[in-house]
């Protein structure tokens, strides 16, 4: 239902100022069981704290979808890197896996509803094929930028949001 609302333009955002760096940290703690029990190595690296004006719940959904996608497609080493960098008026969040990557001919379609690059992938069979479509729609609603870089050896999905300048103390 969310994807239909997003794509029809009827979904509204509940904007608030929040620390996206802290939000990513909190999301990372929810993956601790997976890292402990299943042997995944999910690492978060941030160069600075970043404040944004966005819908925190929907941005959390974006981050979860990108991490879950990386978990589904990472390589045998089960390594995933979440990196955040703030430069100028933008914050960039990257989620990188160590999987086979996406072939250049499939890249234009990965943001489409129900599209799966490898429908037989052992860890991806439970997915709905909506994750990246939701990511795209939420980011477009926020006026964010997004993309993917992929080579044989992994994919990096990224997004950017405008930052909120720090308030000067009075």
PDB file of C-alpha atoms in Angstrom:
ATOM      1  CA  UNK A   1       0.000   0.000   0.000  1.00  0.00           C
ATOM      2  CA  UNK A   2       2.884   2.354   0.806  1.00  0.00           C
ATOM      3  CA  UNK A   3       4.372   1.949  -2.654  1.00  0.00           C
ATOM      4  CA  UNK A   4       1.015   2.727  -4.281  1.00  0.00           C
ATOM      5  CA  UNK A   5       0.639   5.885  -2.175  1.00  0.00           C
ATOM      6  CA  UNK A   6       4.213   6.905  -2.936  1.00  0.00           C
ATOM      7  CA  UNK A   7       3.845   6.439  -6.674  1.00  0.00           C
ATOM      8  CA  UNK A   8       0.426   8.082  -6.881  1.00  0.00           C
ATOM      9  CA  UNK A   9       1.679  11.108  -4.963  1.00  0.00           C
ATOM     10  CA  UNK A  10      -0.876  10.734  -2.163  1.00  0.00           C
ATOM     11  CA  UNK A  11       1.625   9.862   0.556  1.00  0.00           C
ATOM     12  CA  UNK A  12       2.475  12.740   2.835  1.00  0.00           C
ATOM     13  CA  UNK A  13       5.718  13.311   4.665  1.00  0.00           C
ATOM     14  CA  UNK A  14       5.961  13.998   8.369  1.00  0.00           C
ATOM     15  CA  UNK A  15       9.026  16.234   8.304  1.00  0.00           C
ATOM     16  CA  UNK A  16      11.186  16.834  11.356  1.00  0.00           C
ATOM     17  CA  UNK A  17      14.791  17.729  12.000  1.00  0.00           C
ATOM     18  CA  UNK A  18      16.789  14.703  13.158  1.00  0.00           C
ATOM     19  CA  UNK A  19      20.307  13.324  13.347  1.00  0.00           C
ATOM     20  CA  UNK A  20      20.497  10.833  10.463  1.00  0.00           C
ATOM     21  CA  UNK A  21      23.854   9.565  11.761  1.00  0.00           C
ATOM     22  CA  UNK A  22      22.201   8.537  15.029  1.00  0.00           C
ATOM     23  CA  UNK A  23      19.300   6.963  13.135  1.00  0.00           C
ATOM     24  CA  UNK A  24      21.730   4.790  11.156  1.00  0.00           C
ATOM     25  CA  UNK A  25      23.506   3.797  14.400  1.00  0.00           C
ATOM     26  CA  UNK A  26      20.184   2.738  15.955  1.00  0.00           C
ATOM     27  CA  UNK A  27      19.277   0.726  12.857  1.00  0.00           C
ATOM     28  CA  UNK A  28      22.669  -0.997  12.982  1.00  0.00           C
ATOM     29  CA  UNK A  29      21.982  -2.259  16.525  1.00  0.00           C
ATOM     30  CA  UNK A  30      18.933  -4.109  15.203  1.00  0.00           C
ATOM     31  CA  UNK A  31      21.196  -6.175  12.958  1.00  0.00           C
ATOM     32  CA  UNK A  32      23.334  -7.418  15.866  1.00  0.00           C
ATOM     33  CA  UNK A  33      21.552 -10.790  16.099  1.00  0.00           C
ATOM     34  CA  UNK A  34      22.087 -11.398  12.400  1.00  0.00           C
ATOM     35  CA  UNK A  35      25.756 -10.581  12.730  1.00  0.00           C
ATOM     36  CA  UNK A  36      26.133 -12.806  15.787  1.00  0.00           C
ATOM     37  CA  UNK A  37      24.042 -15.780  14.625  1.00  0.00           C
ATOM     38  CA  UNK A  38      24.542 -15.754  10.863  1.00  0.00           C
ATOM     39  CA  UNK A  39      28.130 -14.516  10.615  1.00  0.00           C
ATOM     40  CA  UNK A  40      27.456 -11.243   8.813  1.00  0.00           C
ATOM     41  CA  UNK A  41      29.896  -8.379   9.283  1.00  0.00           C
ATOM     42  CA  UNK A  42      28.050  -5.083   8.978  1.00  0.00           C
ATOM     43  CA  UNK A  43      30.214  -2.049   9.658  1.00  0.00           C
ATOM     44  CA  UNK A  44      29.132   1.587   9.972  1.00  0.00           C
ATOM     45  CA  UNK A  45      31.600   4.406   9.374  1.00  0.00           C
ATOM     46  CA  UNK A  46      30.642   8.093   9.628  1.00  0.00           C
ATOM     47  CA  UNK A  47      32.918  11.085   9.206  1.00  0.00           C
ATOM     48  CA  UNK A  48      30.612  13.515  11.059  1.00  0.00           C
ATOM     49  CA  UNK A  49      27.178  13.876  12.641  1.00  0.00           C
ATOM     50  CA  UNK A  50      24.594  15.112  10.132  1.00  0.00           C
ATOM     51  CA  UNK A  51      21.223  16.729  10.733  1.00  0.00           C
ATOM     52  CA  UNK A  52      18.510  16.569   8.064  1.00  0.00           C
ATOM     53  CA  UNK A  53      14.920  17.763   7.647  1.00  0.00           C
ATOM     54  CA  UNK A  54      13.057  14.665   6.502  1.00  0.00           C
ATOM     55  CA  UNK A  55      10.497  12.038   7.454  1.00  0.00           C
ATOM     56  CA  UNK A  56      12.504   9.941   9.903  1.00  0.00           C
ATOM     57  CA  UNK A  57      10.283   6.871   9.634  1.00  0.00           C
ATOM     58  CA  UNK A  58      10.434   6.824   5.835  1.00  0.00           C
ATOM     59  CA  UNK A  59      14.177   7.485   5.793  1.00  0.00           C
ATOM     60  CA  UNK A  60      14.622   4.587   8.235  1.00  0.00           C
ATOM     61  CA  UNK A  61      12.699   2.454   5.742  1.00  0.00           C
ATOM     62  CA  UNK A  62      15.131   3.545   2.999  1.00  0.00           C
ATOM     63  CA  UNK A  63      18.139   2.576   5.132  1.00  0.00           C
ATOM     64  CA  UNK A  64      16.603  -0.787   6.118  1.00  0.00           C
ATOM     65  CA  UNK A  65      15.774  -1.583   2.486  1.00  0.00           C
ATOM     66  CA  UNK A  66      19.316  -0.802   1.329  1.00  0.00           C
ATOM     67  CA  UNK A  67      20.909  -2.863   4.120  1.00  0.00           C
ATOM     68  CA  UNK A  68      18.512  -5.780   3.573  1.00  0.00           C
ATOM     69  CA  UNK A  69      19.286  -5.667  -0.143  1.00  0.00           C
ATOM     70  CA  UNK A  70      23.020  -5.804   0.651  1.00  0.00           C
ATOM     71  CA  UNK A  71      22.453  -8.761   2.998  1.00  0.00           C
ATOM     72  CA  UNK A  72      20.575 -10.600   0.236  1.00  0.00           C
ATOM     73  CA  UNK A  73      23.294 -10.067  -2.347  1.00  0.00           C
ATOM     74  CA  UNK A  74      26.584  -9.860  -0.473  1.00  0.00           C
ATOM     75  CA  UNK A  75      29.345 -12.343  -1.163  1.00  0.00           C
ATOM     76  CA  UNK A  76      30.358 -15.443   0.748  1.00  0.00           C
ATOM     77  CA  UNK A  77      32.370 -13.275   3.155  1.00  0.00           C
ATOM     78  CA  UNK A  78      29.038 -11.738   4.287  1.00  0.00           C
ATOM     79  CA  UNK A  79      30.556  -8.251   4.546  1.00  0.00           C
ATOM     80  CA  UNK A  80      28.483  -5.092   4.280  1.00  0.00           C
ATOM     81  CA  UNK A  81      29.704  -1.547   4.733  1.00  0.00           C
ATOM     82  CA  UNK A  82      27.486   1.398   5.587  1.00  0.00           C
ATOM     83  CA  UNK A  83      29.334   4.674   5.145  1.00  0.00           C
ATOM     84  CA  UNK A  84      28.165   8.204   5.777  1.00  0.00           C
ATOM     85  CA  UNK A  85      29.946  11.377   4.744  1.00  0.00           C
ATOM     86  CA  UNK A  86      28.882  14.985   5.082  1.00  0.00           C
ATOM     87  CA  UNK A  87      30.260  17.556   2.656  1.00  0.00           C
ATOM     88  CA  UNK A  88      28.893  21.028   2.091  1.00  0.00           C
ATOM     89  CA  UNK A  89      25.130  21.012   2.245  1.00  0.00           C
ATOM     90  CA  UNK A  90      24.705  17.288   1.493  1.00  0.00           C
ATOM     91  CA  UNK A  91      25.032  14.105   3.507  1.00  0.00           C
ATOM     92  CA  UNK A  92      25.726  10.899   1.583  1.00  0.00           C
ATOM     93  CA  UNK A  93      24.907   7.414   2.859  1.00  0.00           C
ATOM     94  CA  UNK A  94      26.420   4.456   0.988  1.00  0.00           C
ATOM     95  CA  UNK A  95      25.610   0.770   1.491  1.00  0.00           C
ATOM     96  CA  UNK A  96      28.169  -1.529  -0.103  1.00  0.00           C
ATOM     97  CA  UNK A  97      28.119  -5.312  -0.445  1.00  0.00           C
ATOM     98  CA  UNK A  98      30.760  -7.736  -1.700  1.00  0.00           C
ATOM     99  CA  UNK A  99      28.545  -9.774  -4.018  1.00  0.00           C
ATOM    100  CA  UNK A 100      28.613 -10.490  -7.723  1.00  0.00           C
ATOM    101  CA  UNK A 101      27.398  -7.039  -8.660  1.00  0.00           C
ATOM    102  CA  UNK A 102      24.743  -6.039 -11.164  1.00  0.00           C
ATOM    103  CA  UNK A 103      25.462  -6.248 -14.872  1.00  0.00           C
ATOM    104  CA  UNK A 104      25.349  -2.927 -16.750  1.00  0.00           C
ATOM    105  CA  UNK A 105      22.329  -4.039 -18.797  1.00  0.00           C
ATOM    106  CA  UNK A 106      20.304  -4.688 -15.606  1.00  0.00           C
ATOM    107  CA  UNK A 107      21.224  -1.441 -13.799  1.00  0.00           C
ATOM    108  CA  UNK A 108      18.479   0.715 -15.384  1.00  0.00           C
ATOM    109  CA  UNK A 109      15.772  -1.678 -14.135  1.00  0.00           C
ATOM    110  CA  UNK A 110      16.768  -2.278 -10.511  1.00  0.00           C
ATOM    111  CA  UNK A 111      14.623   0.630  -9.230  1.00  0.00           C
ATOM    112  CA  UNK A 112      11.471  -0.780 -10.884  1.00  0.00           C
ATOM    113  CA  UNK A 113       8.665  -2.417  -8.924  1.00  0.00           C
ATOM    114  CA  UNK A 114       9.006  -6.204  -8.589  1.00  0.00           C
ATOM    115  CA  UNK A 115      12.275  -6.294 -10.523  1.00  0.00           C
ATOM    116  CA  UNK A 116      14.880  -8.747  -9.256  1.00  0.00           C
ATOM    117  CA  UNK A 117      18.249  -9.152 -10.912  1.00  0.00           C
ATOM    118  CA  UNK A 118      18.608 -12.795  -9.880  1.00  0.00           C
ATOM    119  CA  UNK A 119      15.283 -14.428  -9.099  1.00  0.00           C
ATOM    120  CA  UNK A 120      16.997 -17.622  -7.946  1.00  0.00           C
ATOM    121  CA  UNK A 121      19.431 -16.052  -5.458  1.00  0.00           C
ATOM    122  CA  UNK A 122      19.301 -18.151  -2.290  1.00  0.00           C
ATOM    123  CA  UNK A 123      18.948 -15.263   0.172  1.00  0.00           C
ATOM    124  CA  UNK A 124      16.686 -13.125  -2.009  1.00  0.00           C
ATOM    125  CA  UNK A 125      13.818 -15.558  -2.529  1.00  0.00           C
ATOM    126  CA  UNK A 126      11.804 -14.097   0.362  1.00  0.00           C
ATOM    127  CA  UNK A 127      11.928 -10.523  -0.971  1.00  0.00           C
ATOM    128  CA  UNK A 128       8.944  -8.819  -2.589  1.00  0.00           C
ATOM    129  CA  UNK A 129      10.924  -6.930  -5.205  1.00  0.00           C
ATOM    130  CA  UNK A 130       9.607  -3.642  -3.805  1.00  0.00           C
ATOM    131  CA  UNK A 131      12.599  -2.534  -1.720  1.00  0.00           C
ATOM    132  CA  UNK A 132      14.515  -0.446  -4.252  1.00  0.00           C
ATOM    133  CA  UNK A 133      11.307   0.926  -5.755  1.00  0.00           C
ATOM    134  CA  UNK A 134      10.325   2.186  -2.283  1.00  0.00           C
ATOM    135  CA  UNK A 135      13.819   3.645  -1.817  1.00  0.00           C
ATOM    136  CA  UNK A 136      13.529   5.526  -5.118  1.00  0.00           C
ATOM    137  CA  UNK A 137      10.040   6.865  -4.375  1.00  0.00           C
ATOM    138  CA  UNK A 138      10.850   8.024  -0.831  1.00  0.00           C
ATOM    139  CA  UNK A 139      14.049   9.750  -1.926  1.00  0.00           C
ATOM    140  CA  UNK A 140      12.322  11.481  -4.827  1.00  0.00           C
ATOM    141  CA  UNK A 141       9.595  12.674  -2.442  1.00  0.00           C
ATOM    142  CA  UNK A 142      12.351  14.189  -0.258  1.00  0.00           C
ATOM    143  CA  UNK A 143      14.156  15.817  -3.193  1.00  0.00           C
ATOM    144  CA  UNK A 144      17.121  13.530  -2.545  1.00  0.00           C
ATOM    145  CA  UNK A 145      19.630  12.098  -4.970  1.00  0.00           C
ATOM    146  CA  UNK A 146      20.352   8.375  -5.315  1.00  0.00           C
ATOM    147  CA  UNK A 147      22.206   5.887  -7.431  1.00  0.00           C
ATOM    148  CA  UNK A 148      24.177   2.682  -7.681  1.00  0.00           C
ATOM    149  CA  UNK A 149      27.674   1.723  -8.732  1.00  0.00           C
ATOM    150  CA  UNK A 150      28.270  -1.922  -9.431  1.00  0.00           C
ATOM    151  CA  UNK A 151      31.190  -4.079 -10.499  1.00  0.00           C
ATOM    152  CA  UNK A 152      31.869  -7.823 -10.297  1.00  0.00           C
ATOM    153  CA  UNK A 153      32.792  -7.809  -6.612  1.00  0.00           C
ATOM    154  CA  UNK A 154      30.012  -5.734  -5.209  1.00  0.00           C
ATOM    155  CA  UNK A 155      27.465  -2.994  -5.477  1.00  0.00           C
ATOM    156  CA  UNK A 156      27.255   0.341  -3.702  1.00  0.00           C
ATOM    157  CA  UNK A 157      23.829   1.912  -3.359  1.00  0.00           C
ATOM    158  CA  UNK A 158      23.885   5.514  -2.216  1.00  0.00           C
ATOM    159  CA  UNK A 159      21.630   8.439  -1.456  1.00  0.00           C
ATOM    160  CA  UNK A 160      22.072  12.078  -0.571  1.00  0.00           C
ATOM    161  CA  UNK A 161      19.910  14.473   1.440  1.00  0.00           C
ATOM    162  CA  UNK A 162      20.409  18.149   2.122  1.00  0.00           C
ATOM    163  CA  UNK A 163      21.718  18.813   5.602  1.00  0.00           C
ATOM    164  CA  UNK A 164      20.337  21.301   8.087  1.00  0.00           C
ATOM    165  CA  UNK A 165      23.018  23.772   9.150  1.00  0.00           C
ATOM    166  CA  UNK A 166      23.890  23.625  12.849  1.00  0.00           C
ATOM    167  CA  UNK A 167      22.099  26.218  14.955  1.00  0.00           C
ATOM    168  CA  UNK A 168      24.362  28.860  16.397  1.00  0.00           C
ATOM    169  CA  UNK A 169      24.124  29.219  20.140  1.00  0.00           C
ATOM    170  CA  UNK A 170      22.796  32.539  21.344  1.00  0.00           C
TER     171      UNK A 170
END
